Every structure is written in C-alpha cells, then in structure tokens.
PDB file of C-alpha atoms and ligand atoms in Angstrom:
ATOM      1  CA  MET H  69       0.000   0.000   0.000  1.00 44.00           C
ATOM      2  CA  PRO H  70       1.503   3.362  -0.927  1.00 56.00           C
ATOM      3  CA  ARG H  71       2.180   5.627   2.008  1.00 70.00           C
ATOM      4  CA  VAL H  72       0.326   8.886   2.082  1.00 84.00           C
ATOM      5  CA  CYS H  73       2.582  11.842   2.830  1.00 92.00           C
ATOM      6  CA  SER H  74       1.569  13.186   6.214  1.00 93.00           C
ATOM      7  CA  VAL H  75       2.415  16.725   5.110  1.00 93.00           C
ATOM      8  CA  CYS H  76       0.488  16.590   1.821  1.00 90.00           C
ATOM      9  CA  SER H  77      -2.545  15.314   3.688  1.00 91.00           C
ATOM     10  CA  HIS H  78      -2.092  17.756   6.566  1.00 93.00           C
ATOM     11  CA  GLU H  79      -4.787  20.365   7.087  1.00 92.00           C
ATOM     12  CA  ASP H  80      -2.099  23.012   7.553  1.00 91.00           C
ATOM     13  CA  ARG H  81      -0.199  22.010   4.472  1.00 89.00           C
ATOM     14  CA  ALA H  82      -0.221  25.532   3.005  1.00 84.00           C
ATOM     15  CA  ALA H  83       1.320  26.934   6.165  1.00 86.00           C
ATOM     16  CA  ILE H  84       3.903  24.159   6.245  1.00 90.00           C
ATOM     17  CA  ASP H  85       4.877  24.766   2.629  1.00 86.00           C
ATOM     18  CA  LYS H  86       5.209  28.422   3.408  1.00 82.00           C
ATOM     19  CA  ALA H  87       7.470  27.713   6.364  1.00 85.00           C
ATOM     20  CA  LEU H  88       9.582  25.449   4.162  1.00 85.00           C
ATOM     21  CA  VAL H  89       9.970  28.136   1.544  1.00 80.00           C
ATOM     22  CA  ALA H  90      11.016  30.541   4.291  1.00 77.00           C
ATOM     23  CA  ASP H  91      13.729  28.006   5.113  1.00 78.00           C
ATOM     24  CA  ALA H  92      12.497  27.069   8.587  1.00 84.00           C
ATOM     25  CA  SER H  93      14.200  23.971   9.934  1.00 89.00           C
ATOM     26  CA  PHE H  94      12.542  20.580   9.492  1.00 92.00           C
ATOM     27  CA  ARG H  95      12.647  20.076  13.230  1.00 92.00           C
ATOM     28  CA  THR H  96      10.936  23.370  14.010  1.00 92.00           C
ATOM     29  CA  ILE H  97       8.165  22.668  11.534  1.00 93.00           C
ATOM     30  CA  ALA H  98       7.761  19.089  12.720  1.00 95.00           C
ATOM     31  CA  LYS H  99       7.366  20.258  16.298  1.00 94.00           C
ATOM     32  CA  LEU H 100       4.985  23.046  15.381  1.00 92.00           C
ATOM     33  CA  TYR H 101       2.619  20.786  13.444  1.00 93.00           C
ATOM     34  CA  SER H 102       3.147  17.529  15.358  1.00 93.00           C
ATOM     35  CA  ILE H 103       4.531  15.586  12.433  1.00 94.00           C
ATOM     36  CA  GLY H 104       7.767  13.673  11.995  1.00 94.00           C
ATOM     37  CA  ALA H 105      10.826  15.645  10.944  1.00 94.00           C
ATOM     38  CA  GLN H 106      11.578  12.927   8.394  1.00 94.00           C
ATOM     39  CA  SER H 107       8.141  13.389   6.850  1.00 94.00           C
ATOM     40  CA  VAL H 108       8.741  17.118   6.585  1.00 94.00           C
ATOM     41  CA  ARG H 109      12.100  16.493   4.993  1.00 93.00           C
ATOM     42  CA  ARG H 110      10.697  13.982   2.529  1.00 93.00           C
ATOM     43  CA  HIS H 111       7.867  16.296   1.639  1.00 92.00           C
ATOM     44  CA  ARG H 112      10.285  19.178   1.070  1.00 89.00           C
ATOM     45  CA  LEU H 113      12.456  17.062  -1.230  1.00 87.00           C
ATOM     46  CA  ASP H 114       9.812  15.093  -3.081  1.00 87.00           C
ATOM     47  CA  HIS H 115       6.659  17.166  -3.136  1.00 88.00           C
ATOM     48  CA  LEU H 116       7.304  20.855  -2.592  1.00 86.00           C
ATOM     49  CA  PRO H 117       8.912  21.783  -5.933  1.00 81.00           C
ATOM     50  CA  ALA H 118       6.290  19.849  -7.860  1.00 78.00           C
ATOM     51  CA  SER H 119       3.465  21.440  -5.959  1.00 74.00           C
ATOM     52  CA  ILE H 120       4.743  24.979  -6.525  1.00 71.00           C
ATOM     53  CA  ALA H 121       5.398  24.228 -10.186  1.00 66.00           C
ATOM     54  CA  LYS H 122       1.978  22.716 -10.667  1.00 66.00           C
ATOM     55  CA  ALA H 123       0.226  25.759  -9.271  1.00 59.00           C
ATOM     56  CA  GLU H 124       2.395  28.057 -11.353  1.00 55.00           C
ATOM     57  CA  ALA H 125       1.674  26.043 -14.490  1.00 54.00           C
ATOM     58  CA  VAL H 126      -2.068  26.234 -14.098  1.00 54.00           C
ATOM     59  CA  SER H 127      -1.871  29.795 -12.819  1.00 48.00           C
ATOM     60  CA  ARG H 128      -4.276  28.887 -10.128  1.00 43.00           C
ATOM     61  CA  GLY H 129      -4.077  28.253  -6.430  1.00 44.00           C
ATOM     62  CA  VAL H 130      -3.443  31.446  -4.589  1.00 50.00           C
ATOM     63  CA  GLU H 131      -1.392  29.658  -1.951  1.00 50.00           C
ATOM     64  CA  ALA H 132       1.259  28.348  -4.271  1.00 52.00           C
ATOM     65  CA  ILE H 133       1.488  31.614  -6.123  1.00 55.00           C
ATOM     66  CA  ASP H 134       2.059  33.231  -2.762  1.00 59.00           C
ATOM     67  CA  LEU H 135       4.871  30.779  -2.263  1.00 62.00           C
ATOM     68  CA  LEU H 136       6.490  31.700  -5.541  1.00 66.00           C
ATOM     69  CA  ALA H 137       6.167  35.379  -4.751  1.00 69.00           C
ATOM     70  CA  GLU H 138       7.727  34.711  -1.393  1.00 67.00           C
ATOM     71  CA  LEU H 139      10.591  32.830  -2.963  1.00 69.00           C
ATOM     72  CA  LYS H 140      11.233  35.729  -5.263  1.00 71.00           C
ATOM     73  CA  GLU H 141      11.124  38.087  -2.330  1.00 74.00           C
ATOM     74  CA  LEU H 142      13.657  35.956  -0.487  1.00 70.00           C
ATOM     75  CA  ARG H 143      15.870  36.081  -3.526  1.00 70.00           C
ATOM     76  CA  GLU H 144      15.639  39.860  -3.527  1.00 76.00           C
ATOM     77  CA  LYS H 145      16.568  39.896   0.125  1.00 73.00           C
ATOM     78  CA  ALA H 146      19.542  37.659  -0.462  1.00 71.00           C
ATOM     79  CA  MET H 147      20.649  39.807  -3.364  1.00 73.00           C
ATOM     80  CA  SER H 148      20.450  42.949  -1.288  1.00 77.00           C
ATOM     81  CA  LEU H 149      22.461  41.301   1.494  1.00 72.00           C
ATOM     82  CA  LEU H 150      25.107  40.456  -1.039  1.00 72.00           C
ATOM     83  CA  LEU H 151      25.182  43.944  -2.444  1.00 74.00           C
ATOM     84  CA  GLN H 152      25.397  45.344   1.050  1.00 76.00           C
ATOM     85  CA  ALA H 153      28.278  43.010   1.791  1.00 73.00           C
ATOM     86  CA  GLU H 154      29.998  44.076  -1.373  1.00 71.00           C
ATOM     87  CA  LEU H 155      29.789  47.714  -0.355  1.00 76.00           C
ATOM     88  CA  SER H 156      30.871  47.210   3.249  1.00 76.00           C
ATOM     89  CA  GLY H 157      33.305  44.342   2.753  1.00 74.00           C
ATOM     90  CA  ASP H 158      31.568  42.530   5.591  1.00 73.00           C
ATOM     91  CA  ILE H 159      32.237  38.834   5.237  1.00 71.00           C
ATOM     92  CA  ARG H 160      29.593  37.706   7.719  1.00 75.00           C
ATOM     93  CA  THR H 161      26.897  39.501   5.804  1.00 72.00           C
ATOM     94  CA  ALA H 162      28.282  38.110   2.583  1.00 71.00           C
ATOM     95  CA  LEU H 163      28.189  34.548   3.850  1.00 72.00           C
ATOM     96  CA  GLN H 164      24.654  34.982   5.164  1.00 73.00           C
ATOM     97  CA  GLY H 165      23.604  36.336   1.792  1.00 71.00           C
ATOM     98  CA  ILE H 166      25.233  33.423   0.034  1.00 71.00           C
ATOM     99  CA  ARG H 167      23.443  30.962   2.264  1.00 72.00           C
ATOM    100  CA  GLU H 168      20.054  32.543   1.662  1.00 71.00           C
ATOM    101  CA  ALA H 169      20.610  33.004  -2.029  1.00 70.00           C
ATOM    102  CA  ARG H 170      21.745  29.438  -2.357  1.00 71.00           C
ATOM    103  CA  ALA H 171      18.814  27.845  -0.524  1.00 72.00           C
ATOM    104  CA  CYS H 172      16.388  29.975  -2.411  1.00 69.00           C
ATOM    105  CA  LEU H 173      17.960  29.474  -5.813  1.00 68.00           C
ATOM    106  CA  GLU H 174      18.125  25.755  -5.279  1.00 71.00           C
ATOM    107  CA  LEU H 175      14.407  25.649  -4.682  1.00 71.00           C
ATOM    108  CA  LEU H 176      13.723  27.948  -7.626  1.00 68.00           C
ATOM    109  CA  ALA H 177      15.872  25.684  -9.764  1.00 67.00           C
ATOM    110  CA  GLU H 178      13.911  22.647  -8.626  1.00 71.00           C
ATOM    111  CA  VAL H 179      10.656  24.394  -9.440  1.00 68.00           C
ATOM    112  CA  GLN H 180      12.031  25.412 -12.804  1.00 63.00           C
ATOM    113  CA  GLY H 181      13.088  21.823 -13.385  1.00 64.00           C
ATOM    114  CA  GLU H 182       9.543  20.690 -12.679  1.00 64.00           C
ATOM    115  CA  LEU H 183       8.181  23.294 -15.052  1.00 59.00           C
ATOM    116  CA  ASP H 184      10.570  22.410 -17.834  1.00 58.00           C
ATOM    117  CA  ARG H 185      10.118  18.650 -17.670  1.00 51.00           C
ATOM    118  CA  ARG H 186      13.414  18.463 -19.446  1.00 45.00           C
ATOM    119  CA  PRO H 187      16.600  17.039 -18.077  1.00 47.00           C
ATOM    120  CA  THR H 188      17.910  20.015 -16.167  1.00 44.00           C
ATOM    121  CA  LEU H 189      21.511  19.238 -15.549  1.00 45.00           C
ATOM    122  CA  ASN H 190      22.574  22.820 -15.453  1.00 50.00           C
ATOM    123  CA  VAL H 191      19.632  24.949 -14.503  1.00 51.00           C
ATOM    124  CA  LEU H 192      21.770  26.986 -12.161  1.00 55.00           C
ATOM    125  CA  ALA H 193      24.611  27.518 -14.537  1.00 54.00           C
ATOM    126  CA  VAL H 194      22.329  29.019 -17.182  1.00 54.00           C
ATOM    127  CA  SER H 195      19.959  30.947 -14.939  1.00 64.00           C
ATOM    128  CA  PRO H 196      20.565  34.688 -15.305  1.00 66.00           C
ATOM    129  CA  GLN H 197      19.680  35.251 -11.654  1.00 66.00           C
ATOM    130  CA  TRP H 198      22.215  32.698 -10.634  1.00 68.00           C
ATOM    131  CA  LEU H 199      24.938  34.187 -12.788  1.00 70.00           C
ATOM    132  CA  GLN H 200      24.142  37.559 -11.289  1.00 71.00           C
ATOM    133  CA  VAL H 201      24.332  36.229  -7.723  1.00 71.00           C
ATOM    134  CA  ARG H 202      27.526  34.385  -8.477  1.00 71.00           C
ATOM    135  CA  SER H 203      29.200  37.431  -9.871  1.00 75.00           C
ATOM    136  CA  VAL H 204      28.125  39.591  -6.926  1.00 71.00           C
ATOM    137  CA  VAL H 205      29.361  36.941  -4.501  1.00 72.00           C
ATOM    138  CA  MET H 206      32.710  36.648  -6.189  1.00 74.00           C
ATOM    139  CA  THR H 207      33.190  40.400  -6.235  1.00 75.00           C
ATOM    140  CA  ALA H 208      32.149  40.701  -2.595  1.00 70.00           C
ATOM    141  CA  LEU H 209      34.715  38.132  -1.587  1.00 72.00           C
ATOM    142  CA  THR H 210      37.632  39.676  -3.455  1.00 74.00           C
ATOM    143  CA  PRO H 211      39.276  40.935  -0.237  1.00 72.00           C
ATOM    144  CA  TYR H 212      39.102  37.429   1.233  1.00 72.00           C
ATOM    145  CA  PRO H 213      40.970  35.159  -1.173  1.00 75.00           C
ATOM    146  CA  GLU H 214      40.725  32.095   1.036  1.00 74.00           C
ATOM    147  CA  ALA H 215      36.974  32.336   1.566  1.00 71.00           C
ATOM    148  CA  ARG H 216      36.611  33.192  -2.098  1.00 74.00           C
ATOM    149  CA  ARG H 217      38.351  30.002  -3.165  1.00 77.00           C
ATOM    150  CA  GLU H 218      36.156  27.924  -0.902  1.00 72.00           C
ATOM    151  CA  VAL H 219      32.973  29.587  -2.038  1.00 72.00           C
ATOM    152  CA  ALA H 220      33.997  29.216  -5.675  1.00 74.00           C
ATOM    153  CA  ALA H 221      34.501  25.487  -5.171  1.00 73.00           C
ATOM    154  CA  GLY H 222      31.144  25.234  -3.424  1.00 71.00           C
ATOM    155  CA  LEU H 223      29.386  27.109  -6.198  1.00 71.00           C
ATOM    156  CA  MET H 224      30.965  24.910  -8.842  1.00 72.00           C
ATOM    157  CA  ALA H 225      29.816  21.792  -7.033  1.00 69.00           C
ATOM    158  CA  LEU H 226      26.347  23.267  -6.768  1.00 66.00           C
ATOM    159  CA  GLU H 227      26.235  24.026 -10.474  1.00 67.00           C
ATOM    160  CA  ALA H 228      27.399  20.535 -11.284  1.00 65.00           C
ATOM    161  CA  GLY H 229      24.287  19.369  -9.493  1.00 57.00           C
ATOM    162  CA  SER H 230      25.793  17.904  -6.367  1.00 45.00           C
TER     163      SER H 230
HETATM  164 ZN1  LIG X  35       4.085  15.615   0.705  1.00 64.59          ZN
END
C-alpha cells in the first residue's frame, strides 16, 4: 500500500509549505505541526517543488502563487544582502547572503526543473539570476581570497548538481 505523505494530507499544508519556503528547519516545523521531521524532509524534497510548479503552471491556487512570490522576495533579500556586503566588505553579511541566495535558488531551480520537464543538468549555470548572484558573490569576496576560493569550489559543485 503506498504511504500517504503526512504533510500533503495535513490540514495546515499551506502553512507548512510556506514555512519550508522561508527556510524554517525541518525540526521546528515538525514540532509546530506535530509531524515527523523525516516526513517534513521527505515532503520538502519530493513534493514541494512539484506542488509549486503545478500551481504556477495552471496559474491557479493562490497559496502556491504566494509561495512563488515569497521565494522571489527571499531572492531579492539575499541579493540585497550580497550587495550590502559588497559595499561594506563585511564577510559575515556576505556569507549569510550566500546561504540565503543558495537555498532559495536551489528551490527555484527545482521548481524550474519541474516546469521544464526536461533534463535540467545545469539549470543553475544558465539561470541569469544565478549568474548575477555568483558574480556579486565573487566580487564581494575579493578581499578574502581564502573564503573566495572555498565559495567558488562550493558554487561549482552546486552548479554541477551535487
Ligand atoms: Zn508531501
């Protein structure tokens, strides 16, 4: 018998999806909604991108469109953190921006992959937003060659789909 996802069938699913998009931890969400952290994790990996993509594709479902808007807002926030870091040379801010941009772009890339239905080996590498973020990150890290090298390696791995 196939197992029903306890998040998909949850009455607060919309709120849970929203929390996931906002990058709340699996544990926090699990506790808040009395579900298993593993279920939340599985739902995030297996169901969330498809569900956002589906709603976007049919242009219906206010909730999922909200989610997309929120994702885009998060991306803006991450971008502005990065720009701020670039101006101030503040590495902590830069790293925070990278983290947010990365989580958010990964999810956007997954959604895009669902929308495309094509093998998407290199969604990140060809996404203009991603290229923009990458270039801002690299510029921001210029005064920190060591961190820059590490971040560059991380970004390459990310683009390669690992
Ligand atoms: Zn699910």
